[in-house]
């Protein structure tokens, strides 16, 4: 007689999947949402979170796929509860606890994220989860938390190679598997110890591959260059996290630069976590973060990042496949004046046997325009710090 587990295995289901604990659908495409840190830092509270959640719905962002509302550092008191050992939400910032916020966020059809740390304390000095993983995972589950961003500060020196760091993160990955609520596990280990090699194996669904982003073009360029050699790692189930979006946070980039930033994060399949005050944004910023055609690239079911095809001076060509035989190409100009860039069919499709005579229809995802049909290559003007993002509905 077969055991239940054997029957489930034959059916291709694990016990954990049936219990709903491991939900493979959580990371089928890069996660989309909002996080409090970039704009509010430690000034996070229930009002900020609930206002943002309400606006996520009323502005139509939820319908575009943004679903997580994530509380970052500084949400708790400095001391754990003496008897339960749980982390205590700061009653001034969160008078209804995290559970109270989760209920409000869920009532809007959105999901709630929280933040902790794989060390003794968070980066801002609040309690971290190291040594308390199961207690904290249980509390998060009880409160209705759907997402955990897990930072890397104050880690007792338990870092320096993949084996040591991965063990520290696995403790929480395992604890999350023991609770009844599916919780998305977002590792925030700043690319340390090649986290992209082990993030998946400790239960992570995304992992930061770089240090903190800032609202500057040089920061965006630096993260892109770090991502290029590891772009093949992202795939459904686990994503390289290029950090939260800076679009419209402090207006330290031009609209052109923010447009490039958003395009590249989408095409490289980074999580798309907004950081700006979405309750008060200009129409230019709203136009960027609501571009359906670019979001469709981010959320494409194939889940494959674009790859860098070439670099010529300050210009880079990135391209990669989408589902349904389609392709996307990004022409990026890091230089300071407009240039004309050309992508041949063999560059775009990464195929030296590409049919140069094939006429292919090309669509511009920012102009929302069909550019017409081209043979052998397509050339576009790309402004300083700008991108052109083109979609091809078939291959050569
Ligand atoms: C950093 C992390 C940031 C933010 C901050 C909070 O380590 O990379 O995204 O979470 O800590 O203190």
Tab-separated table of C-alpha atoms and ligand atoms in Angstrom:
chain	number	residue	atom	x	y	z
A	1	UNK	CA	0.000	0.000	0.000
A	2	UNK	CA	1.343	3.446	-0.930
A	3	UNK	CA	1.767	6.131	1.704
A	4	UNK	CA	0.077	9.498	1.207
A	5	UNK	CA	3.445	11.030	0.410
A	6	UNK	CA	4.091	8.400	-2.262
A	7	UNK	CA	0.693	9.048	-3.840
A	8	UNK	CA	1.403	12.775	-3.908
A	9	UNK	CA	4.816	12.169	-5.408
A	10	UNK	CA	3.254	10.094	-8.175
A	11	UNK	CA	0.834	12.965	-8.771
A	12	UNK	CA	3.815	15.289	-8.983
A	13	UNK	CA	2.917	17.220	-5.835
A	14	UNK	CA	4.915	17.586	-2.681
A	15	UNK	CA	3.227	17.472	0.709
A	16	UNK	CA	4.299	21.053	1.291
A	17	UNK	CA	2.682	22.179	-1.956
A	18	UNK	CA	-0.588	20.517	-1.008
A	19	UNK	CA	-0.488	22.180	2.406
A	20	UNK	CA	0.010	25.459	0.567
A	21	UNK	CA	3.328	26.030	2.317
A	22	UNK	CA	5.489	26.102	-0.761
A	23	UNK	CA	3.632	28.020	-3.368
A	24	UNK	CA	5.558	27.858	-6.631
A	25	UNK	CA	3.234	30.453	-8.084
A	26	UNK	CA	4.642	33.096	-5.726
A	27	UNK	CA	7.648	33.800	-7.951
A	28	UNK	CA	6.518	32.773	-11.421
A	29	UNK	CA	7.333	36.302	-12.534
A	30	UNK	CA	9.363	38.997	-10.736
A	31	UNK	CA	7.424	40.432	-7.811
A	32	UNK	CA	5.817	43.857	-8.145
A	33	UNK	CA	4.895	46.236	-5.363
A	34	UNK	CA	6.080	49.079	-3.162
A	35	UNK	CA	8.477	49.396	-0.201
A	36	UNK	CA	8.722	52.127	2.423
A	37	UNK	CA	12.505	52.441	2.706
A	38	UNK	CA	13.679	54.598	-0.176
A	39	UNK	CA	11.254	57.423	0.560
A	40	UNK	CA	10.382	57.151	4.257
A	41	UNK	CA	13.342	55.338	5.833
A	42	UNK	CA	12.502	55.031	9.568
A	43	UNK	CA	9.400	57.249	9.311
A	44	UNK	CA	7.161	54.339	8.426
A	45	UNK	CA	3.797	53.874	10.144
A	46	UNK	CA	0.289	52.548	9.611
A	47	UNK	CA	-0.897	55.758	7.963
A	48	UNK	CA	1.859	55.640	5.349
A	49	UNK	CA	1.221	51.972	4.614
A	50	UNK	CA	-2.572	52.165	4.461
A	51	UNK	CA	-2.577	55.392	2.408
A	52	UNK	CA	-0.157	53.819	-0.036
A	53	UNK	CA	-2.269	50.682	-0.245
A	54	UNK	CA	-5.441	52.679	-0.869
A	55	UNK	CA	-3.728	54.646	-3.579
A	56	UNK	CA	-2.315	51.521	-5.151
A	57	UNK	CA	-5.902	50.529	-5.825
A	58	UNK	CA	-7.459	53.909	-6.675
A	59	UNK	CA	-4.640	54.882	-9.069
A	60	UNK	CA	-4.976	51.650	-11.031
A	61	UNK	CA	-1.468	50.435	-10.096
A	62	UNK	CA	-2.885	47.298	-8.507
A	63	UNK	CA	-4.581	46.357	-11.771
A	64	UNK	CA	-1.210	46.644	-13.512
A	65	UNK	CA	0.237	43.981	-11.211
A	66	UNK	CA	1.730	45.906	-8.264
A	67	UNK	CA	0.542	43.834	-5.315
A	68	UNK	CA	2.967	43.903	-2.369
A	69	UNK	CA	2.998	46.769	0.142
A	70	UNK	CA	6.208	46.247	2.076
A	71	UNK	CA	7.164	47.678	5.460
A	72	UNK	CA	10.954	48.039	5.695
A	73	UNK	CA	13.216	48.648	8.730
A	74	UNK	CA	12.138	50.416	11.960
A	75	UNK	CA	8.648	48.969	12.508
A	76	UNK	CA	9.269	47.478	15.972
A	77	UNK	CA	10.305	48.325	19.495
A	78	UNK	CA	13.941	47.762	20.472
A	79	UNK	CA	13.135	44.931	22.885
A	80	UNK	CA	11.422	41.628	22.230
A	81	UNK	CA	8.433	40.662	24.363
A	82	UNK	CA	9.784	39.136	27.585
A	83	UNK	CA	7.421	36.216	27.719
A	84	UNK	CA	6.712	35.310	24.085
A	85	UNK	CA	10.123	36.437	22.774
A	86	UNK	CA	8.314	37.877	19.778
A	87	UNK	CA	9.320	41.141	18.117
A	88	UNK	CA	6.854	43.838	19.247
A	89	UNK	CA	5.422	46.250	16.666
A	90	UNK	CA	5.973	49.859	17.786
A	91	UNK	CA	2.541	50.826	19.215
A	92	UNK	CA	2.985	54.446	18.209
A	93	UNK	CA	3.775	53.656	14.598
A	94	UNK	CA	1.445	50.660	14.350
A	95	UNK	CA	-1.360	51.109	16.921
A	96	UNK	CA	-3.233	48.117	15.470
A	97	UNK	CA	-0.145	45.966	15.260
A	98	UNK	CA	1.072	44.411	12.036
A	99	UNK	CA	-2.037	42.221	12.013
A	100	UNK	CA	-4.232	45.320	11.926
A	101	UNK	CA	-2.347	46.676	8.899
A	102	UNK	CA	-2.367	43.293	7.186
A	103	UNK	CA	-6.150	43.108	7.535
A	104	UNK	CA	-6.564	46.512	5.890
A	105	UNK	CA	-4.106	45.720	3.107
A	106	UNK	CA	-5.736	42.344	2.445
A	107	UNK	CA	-9.203	43.923	2.356
A	108	UNK	CA	-7.937	45.894	-0.650
A	109	UNK	CA	-6.834	42.714	-2.382
A	110	UNK	CA	-3.152	43.497	-1.804
A	111	UNK	CA	-0.419	41.689	0.112
A	112	UNK	CA	1.694	42.857	3.032
A	113	UNK	CA	5.457	42.567	3.366
A	114	UNK	CA	7.693	42.975	6.390
A	115	UNK	CA	11.404	43.252	7.054
A	116	UNK	CA	13.855	41.498	9.340
A	117	UNK	CA	17.512	40.594	9.407
A	118	UNK	CA	19.701	37.479	9.377
A	119	UNK	CA	21.655	38.858	12.298
A	120	UNK	CA	21.174	40.031	15.854
A	121	UNK	CA	19.877	43.450	14.815
A	122	UNK	CA	18.525	45.147	11.730
A	123	UNK	CA	20.618	47.767	9.972
A	124	UNK	CA	18.824	50.494	11.954
A	125	UNK	CA	19.406	48.621	15.238
A	126	UNK	CA	16.020	46.952	15.841
A	127	UNK	CA	15.801	43.250	16.765
A	128	UNK	CA	16.998	40.858	14.068
A	129	UNK	CA	15.832	37.280	13.682
A	130	UNK	CA	19.074	35.321	14.077
A	131	UNK	CA	18.425	32.698	16.771
A	132	UNK	CA	14.693	33.527	16.745
A	133	UNK	CA	13.840	32.363	13.238
A	134	UNK	CA	10.958	30.046	14.112
A	135	UNK	CA	9.422	32.441	16.625
A	136	UNK	CA	9.531	35.273	14.088
A	137	UNK	CA	8.328	33.201	11.141
A	138	UNK	CA	5.376	32.080	13.275
A	139	UNK	CA	4.579	35.647	14.298
A	140	UNK	CA	4.730	36.855	10.692
A	141	UNK	CA	2.446	34.022	9.629
A	142	UNK	CA	-0.005	34.706	12.494
A	143	UNK	CA	-0.102	38.389	11.609
A	144	UNK	CA	-0.929	37.673	7.960
A	145	UNK	CA	2.392	38.706	6.457
A	146	UNK	CA	2.904	37.619	2.841
A	147	UNK	CA	6.497	38.668	2.157
A	148	UNK	CA	9.723	38.874	4.143
A	149	UNK	CA	12.686	41.022	3.125
A	150	UNK	CA	15.614	39.603	5.047
A	151	UNK	CA	18.647	41.859	5.522
A	152	UNK	CA	22.279	41.122	6.338
A	153	UNK	CA	23.438	43.588	9.033
A	154	UNK	CA	24.964	42.647	12.414
A	155	UNK	CA	25.542	39.080	11.265
A	156	UNK	CA	28.114	38.136	13.940
A	157	UNK	CA	30.742	37.790	11.227
A	158	UNK	CA	28.905	34.741	9.896
A	159	UNK	CA	29.739	35.744	6.335
A	160	UNK	CA	32.746	35.569	4.070
A	161	UNK	CA	31.899	32.544	2.010
A	162	UNK	CA	28.836	30.928	0.483
A	163	UNK	CA	28.712	28.068	2.946
A	164	UNK	CA	28.585	30.293	6.046
A	165	UNK	CA	26.196	32.896	4.648
A	166	UNK	CA	23.842	30.355	3.121
A	167	UNK	CA	23.498	28.518	6.444
A	168	UNK	CA	22.478	31.751	8.161
A	169	UNK	CA	19.812	32.439	5.528
A	170	UNK	CA	18.653	28.819	5.394
A	171	UNK	CA	17.648	29.014	9.051
A	172	UNK	CA	14.896	31.449	8.093
A	173	UNK	CA	14.113	29.655	4.828
A	174	UNK	CA	13.464	26.491	6.837
A	175	UNK	CA	11.451	28.340	9.488
A	176	UNK	CA	9.187	29.798	6.807
A	177	UNK	CA	8.523	26.316	5.468
A	178	UNK	CA	7.261	25.321	8.925
A	179	UNK	CA	4.491	27.904	9.073
A	180	UNK	CA	1.108	27.618	7.450
A	181	UNK	CA	1.147	30.874	5.484
A	182	UNK	CA	3.025	31.062	2.173
A	183	UNK	CA	5.542	33.876	2.649
A	184	UNK	CA	7.658	35.179	-0.219
A	185	UNK	CA	11.315	35.101	0.912
A	186	UNK	CA	13.332	38.058	-0.382
A	187	UNK	CA	17.011	37.835	0.546
A	188	UNK	CA	18.787	41.152	1.063
A	189	UNK	CA	22.410	40.103	1.289
A	190	UNK	CA	23.755	42.758	-1.076
A	191	UNK	CA	25.273	40.242	-3.491
A	192	UNK	CA	27.624	39.048	-0.758
A	193	UNK	CA	29.197	35.612	-1.061
A	194	UNK	CA	27.690	35.114	-4.530
A	195	UNK	CA	24.157	34.795	-3.162
A	196	UNK	CA	22.874	34.146	-6.699
A	197	UNK	CA	24.528	30.706	-6.486
A	198	UNK	CA	22.700	29.641	-3.313
A	199	UNK	CA	19.663	31.933	-2.847
A	200	UNK	CA	17.318	29.384	-4.383
A	201	UNK	CA	18.615	26.485	-2.316
A	202	UNK	CA	17.844	28.247	0.986
A	203	UNK	CA	14.247	28.902	-0.096
A	204	UNK	CA	14.795	32.404	-1.505
A	205	UNK	CA	12.602	33.675	-4.297
A	206	UNK	CA	14.758	36.731	-4.935
A	207	UNK	CA	18.140	37.920	-3.718
A	208	UNK	CA	19.793	41.319	-3.856
A	209	UNK	CA	22.820	41.121	-6.133
A	210	UNK	CA	24.358	44.503	-5.262
A	211	UNK	CA	24.766	47.097	-2.540
A	212	UNK	CA	22.088	49.722	-1.969
A	213	UNK	CA	20.764	51.651	-4.938
A	214	UNK	CA	20.535	55.438	-4.734
A	215	UNK	CA	18.586	57.976	-6.730
A	216	UNK	CA	21.476	58.698	-9.115
A	217	UNK	CA	22.207	57.640	-12.674
A	218	UNK	CA	25.695	56.424	-11.678
A	219	UNK	CA	24.098	53.984	-9.219
A	220	UNK	CA	21.777	52.598	-11.900
A	221	UNK	CA	24.680	52.154	-14.352
A	222	UNK	CA	26.818	50.454	-11.722
A	223	UNK	CA	24.072	47.931	-10.845
A	224	UNK	CA	23.449	47.145	-14.537
A	225	UNK	CA	27.140	46.392	-15.011
A	226	UNK	CA	27.143	44.077	-11.980
A	227	UNK	CA	24.064	42.273	-13.277
A	228	UNK	CA	25.361	41.637	-16.807
A	229	UNK	CA	27.578	38.618	-15.968
A	230	UNK	CA	24.911	36.921	-13.820
A	231	UNK	CA	21.837	37.702	-15.927
A	232	UNK	CA	21.427	34.022	-16.822
A	233	UNK	CA	20.614	33.134	-13.174
A	234	UNK	CA	17.178	34.758	-12.983
A	235	UNK	CA	14.379	32.363	-13.869
A	236	UNK	CA	10.839	31.604	-12.721
A	237	UNK	CA	11.062	30.734	-9.044
A	238	UNK	CA	14.061	32.968	-8.230
A	239	UNK	CA	15.238	36.387	-9.380
A	240	UNK	CA	18.329	38.527	-9.091
A	241	UNK	CA	17.069	41.613	-7.240
A	242	UNK	CA	18.657	44.780	-8.624
A	243	UNK	CA	17.122	46.673	-5.661
A	244	UNK	CA	14.066	48.840	-5.366
A	245	UNK	CA	13.097	51.309	-8.053
A	246	UNK	CA	14.185	54.910	-7.544
A	247	UNK	CA	11.742	56.277	-10.127
A	248	UNK	CA	10.393	59.563	-8.708
A	249	UNK	CA	11.816	59.081	-5.212
A	250	UNK	CA	13.890	62.252	-4.812
A	251	UNK	CA	13.890	63.485	-8.418
A	252	UNK	CA	17.662	63.169	-8.623
A	253	UNK	CA	17.416	61.624	-12.083
A	254	UNK	CA	15.897	63.036	-15.251
A	255	UNK	CA	12.728	61.549	-16.711
A	256	UNK	CA	14.907	60.021	-19.439
A	257	UNK	CA	17.127	58.363	-16.820
A	258	UNK	CA	14.169	57.082	-14.812
A	259	UNK	CA	12.693	55.681	-18.021
A	260	UNK	CA	15.940	53.813	-18.729
A	261	UNK	CA	16.109	52.551	-15.136
A	262	UNK	CA	12.536	51.208	-15.276
A	263	UNK	CA	13.054	49.634	-18.722
A	264	UNK	CA	16.217	47.804	-17.761
A	265	UNK	CA	14.833	46.504	-14.466
A	266	UNK	CA	11.846	45.144	-16.428
A	267	UNK	CA	13.909	43.567	-19.197
A	268	UNK	CA	16.438	42.081	-16.765
A	269	UNK	CA	13.586	40.546	-14.735
A	270	UNK	CA	14.440	42.347	-11.530
A	271	UNK	CA	11.687	42.653	-8.945
A	272	UNK	CA	9.702	45.836	-9.622
A	273	UNK	CA	9.303	47.369	-6.173
A	274	UNK	CA	8.409	51.060	-6.300
A	275	UNK	CA	9.907	53.413	-3.720
A	276	UNK	CA	8.309	56.763	-4.499
A	277	UNK	CA	5.360	58.451	-2.813
A	278	UNK	CA	2.711	57.108	-5.139
A	279	UNK	CA	0.039	59.261	-3.462
A	280	UNK	CA	1.710	62.354	-4.879
A	281	UNK	CA	3.472	61.901	-8.173
A	282	UNK	CA	3.788	63.881	-11.381
A	283	UNK	CA	2.192	62.613	-14.575
A	284	UNK	CA	5.677	61.986	-16.029
A	285	UNK	CA	6.509	59.600	-13.185
A	286	UNK	CA	3.107	57.955	-13.376
A	287	UNK	CA	3.543	57.433	-17.118
A	288	UNK	CA	6.760	55.536	-16.482
A	289	UNK	CA	5.536	53.177	-13.801
A	290	UNK	CA	2.247	52.460	-15.579
A	291	UNK	CA	3.646	51.547	-19.005
A	292	UNK	CA	1.720	48.356	-19.694
A	293	UNK	CA	3.895	47.274	-22.584
A	294	UNK	CA	7.061	47.468	-20.483
A	295	UNK	CA	5.372	45.776	-17.520
A	296	UNK	CA	4.354	42.976	-19.922
A	297	UNK	CA	8.059	42.399	-20.643
A	298	UNK	CA	8.798	42.210	-16.910
A	299	UNK	CA	5.949	39.779	-16.329
A	300	UNK	CA	6.432	37.705	-19.496
A	301	UNK	CA	5.849	34.042	-18.715
A	302	UNK	CA	9.191	32.889	-20.145
A	303	UNK	CA	10.990	34.744	-17.336
A	304	UNK	CA	14.276	35.129	-19.179
A	305	UNK	CA	16.482	38.192	-18.718
A	306	UNK	CA	17.842	40.091	-21.701
A	307	UNK	CA	21.568	39.500	-22.253
A	308	UNK	CA	24.167	42.049	-23.266
A	309	UNK	CA	24.921	41.470	-26.962
A	310	UNK	CA	27.622	44.108	-27.298
A	311	UNK	CA	29.158	47.282	-25.893
A	312	UNK	CA	30.469	49.929	-28.265
A	313	UNK	CA	31.842	52.924	-26.397
A	314	UNK	CA	28.991	54.189	-24.256
A	315	UNK	CA	26.326	52.183	-26.047
A	316	UNK	CA	25.015	48.759	-25.064
A	317	UNK	CA	22.661	46.429	-26.879
A	318	UNK	CA	20.652	44.019	-24.734
A	319	UNK	CA	18.187	41.507	-26.141
A	320	UNK	CA	16.382	38.349	-25.229
A	321	UNK	CA	13.401	36.146	-25.924
A	322	UNK	CA	9.835	36.576	-24.725
A	323	UNK	CA	7.112	33.963	-24.786
A	324	UNK	CA	5.427	33.212	-28.094
A	325	UNK	CA	8.554	33.508	-30.289
A	326	UNK	CA	8.742	37.248	-29.571
A	327	UNK	CA	11.890	39.188	-28.674
A	328	UNK	CA	12.740	42.386	-26.859
A	329	UNK	CA	15.767	44.587	-27.475
A	330	UNK	CA	17.040	47.459	-25.389
A	331	UNK	CA	19.346	50.039	-26.902
A	332	UNK	CA	21.041	51.883	-24.022
A	333	UNK	CA	23.145	55.035	-24.421
A	334	UNK	CA	25.174	55.817	-21.301
A	335	UNK	CA	26.904	58.707	-23.107
A	336	UNK	CA	26.146	62.392	-23.022
A	337	UNK	CA	24.830	63.010	-26.528
A	338	UNK	CA	22.298	61.418	-28.844
A	339	UNK	CA	23.618	58.559	-30.978
A	340	UNK	CA	22.230	56.329	-33.686
A	341	UNK	CA	22.428	52.661	-32.736
A	342	UNK	CA	21.939	49.668	-35.000
A	343	UNK	CA	20.966	46.152	-34.023
A	344	UNK	CA	21.425	43.563	-36.746
A	345	UNK	CA	19.244	40.488	-36.748
A	346	UNK	CA	22.213	38.342	-35.745
A	347	UNK	CA	22.875	40.667	-32.760
A	348	UNK	CA	19.272	40.895	-31.637
A	349	UNK	CA	18.476	37.208	-32.043
A	350	UNK	CA	21.972	36.069	-31.113
A	351	UNK	CA	22.052	33.900	-34.183
A	352	UNK	CA	24.707	34.293	-36.828
A	353	UNK	CA	22.524	32.316	-39.222
A	354	UNK	CA	19.618	34.715	-38.765
A	355	UNK	CA	17.682	35.237	-41.975
A	356	UNK	CA	18.871	38.698	-42.936
A	357	UNK	CA	16.216	38.996	-45.611
A	358	UNK	CA	13.373	38.372	-43.241
A	359	UNK	CA	11.167	41.393	-42.812
A	360	UNK	CA	10.194	41.811	-39.175
A	361	UNK	CA	7.673	44.194	-37.645
A	362	UNK	CA	9.114	46.270	-34.813
A	363	UNK	CA	7.201	48.039	-32.045
A	364	UNK	CA	8.507	50.848	-29.823
A	365	UNK	CA	7.344	50.171	-26.258
A	366	UNK	CA	7.721	53.756	-25.046
A	367	UNK	CA	6.299	55.500	-28.112
A	368	UNK	CA	3.519	52.855	-28.173
A	369	UNK	CA	3.971	52.835	-31.933
A	370	UNK	CA	4.644	50.260	-34.627
A	371	UNK	CA	7.798	51.467	-36.329
A	372	UNK	CA	7.161	49.379	-39.442
A	373	UNK	CA	8.930	46.357	-40.889
A	374	UNK	CA	12.680	46.090	-41.218
A	375	UNK	CA	15.074	43.731	-42.995
A	376	UNK	CA	18.467	42.661	-41.603
A	377	UNK	CA	18.713	45.386	-38.941
A	378	UNK	CA	16.966	48.214	-37.194
A	379	UNK	CA	18.527	51.592	-36.381
A	380	UNK	CA	17.250	54.011	-33.762
A	381	UNK	CA	18.345	57.342	-32.329
A	382	UNK	CA	18.934	57.074	-28.594
A	383	UNK	CA	19.219	60.211	-26.496
A	384	UNK	CA	21.845	60.742	-23.779
A	385	UNK	CA	21.259	58.336	-20.843
A	386	UNK	CA	18.239	57.030	-22.727
A	387	UNK	CA	16.954	53.731	-23.999
A	388	UNK	CA	14.879	52.579	-26.905
A	389	UNK	CA	12.939	49.453	-26.057
A	390	UNK	CA	11.728	47.496	-29.076
A	391	UNK	CA	9.589	44.426	-29.381
A	392	UNK	CA	9.779	41.955	-32.257
A	393	UNK	CA	6.840	39.610	-32.656
A	394	UNK	CA	8.854	36.994	-34.498
A	395	UNK	CA	12.456	35.928	-34.998
A	396	UNK	CA	14.696	36.084	-38.033
B	1	LIG	C1	19.873	47.934	3.918
B	1	LIG	C2	19.023	47.453	2.762
B	1	LIG	C3	18.054	48.556	2.407
B	1	LIG	C4	17.184	48.883	3.595
B	1	LIG	C5	18.058	49.221	4.817
B	1	LIG	C6	17.230	49.364	6.075
B	1	LIG	O1	20.772	46.955	4.264
B	1	LIG	O2	19.837	47.115	1.667
B	1	LIG	O3	17.270	48.189	1.290
B	1	LIG	O4	16.371	47.769	3.882
B	1	LIG	O5	19.053	48.228	5.038
B	1	LIG	O6	18.013	49.651	7.194
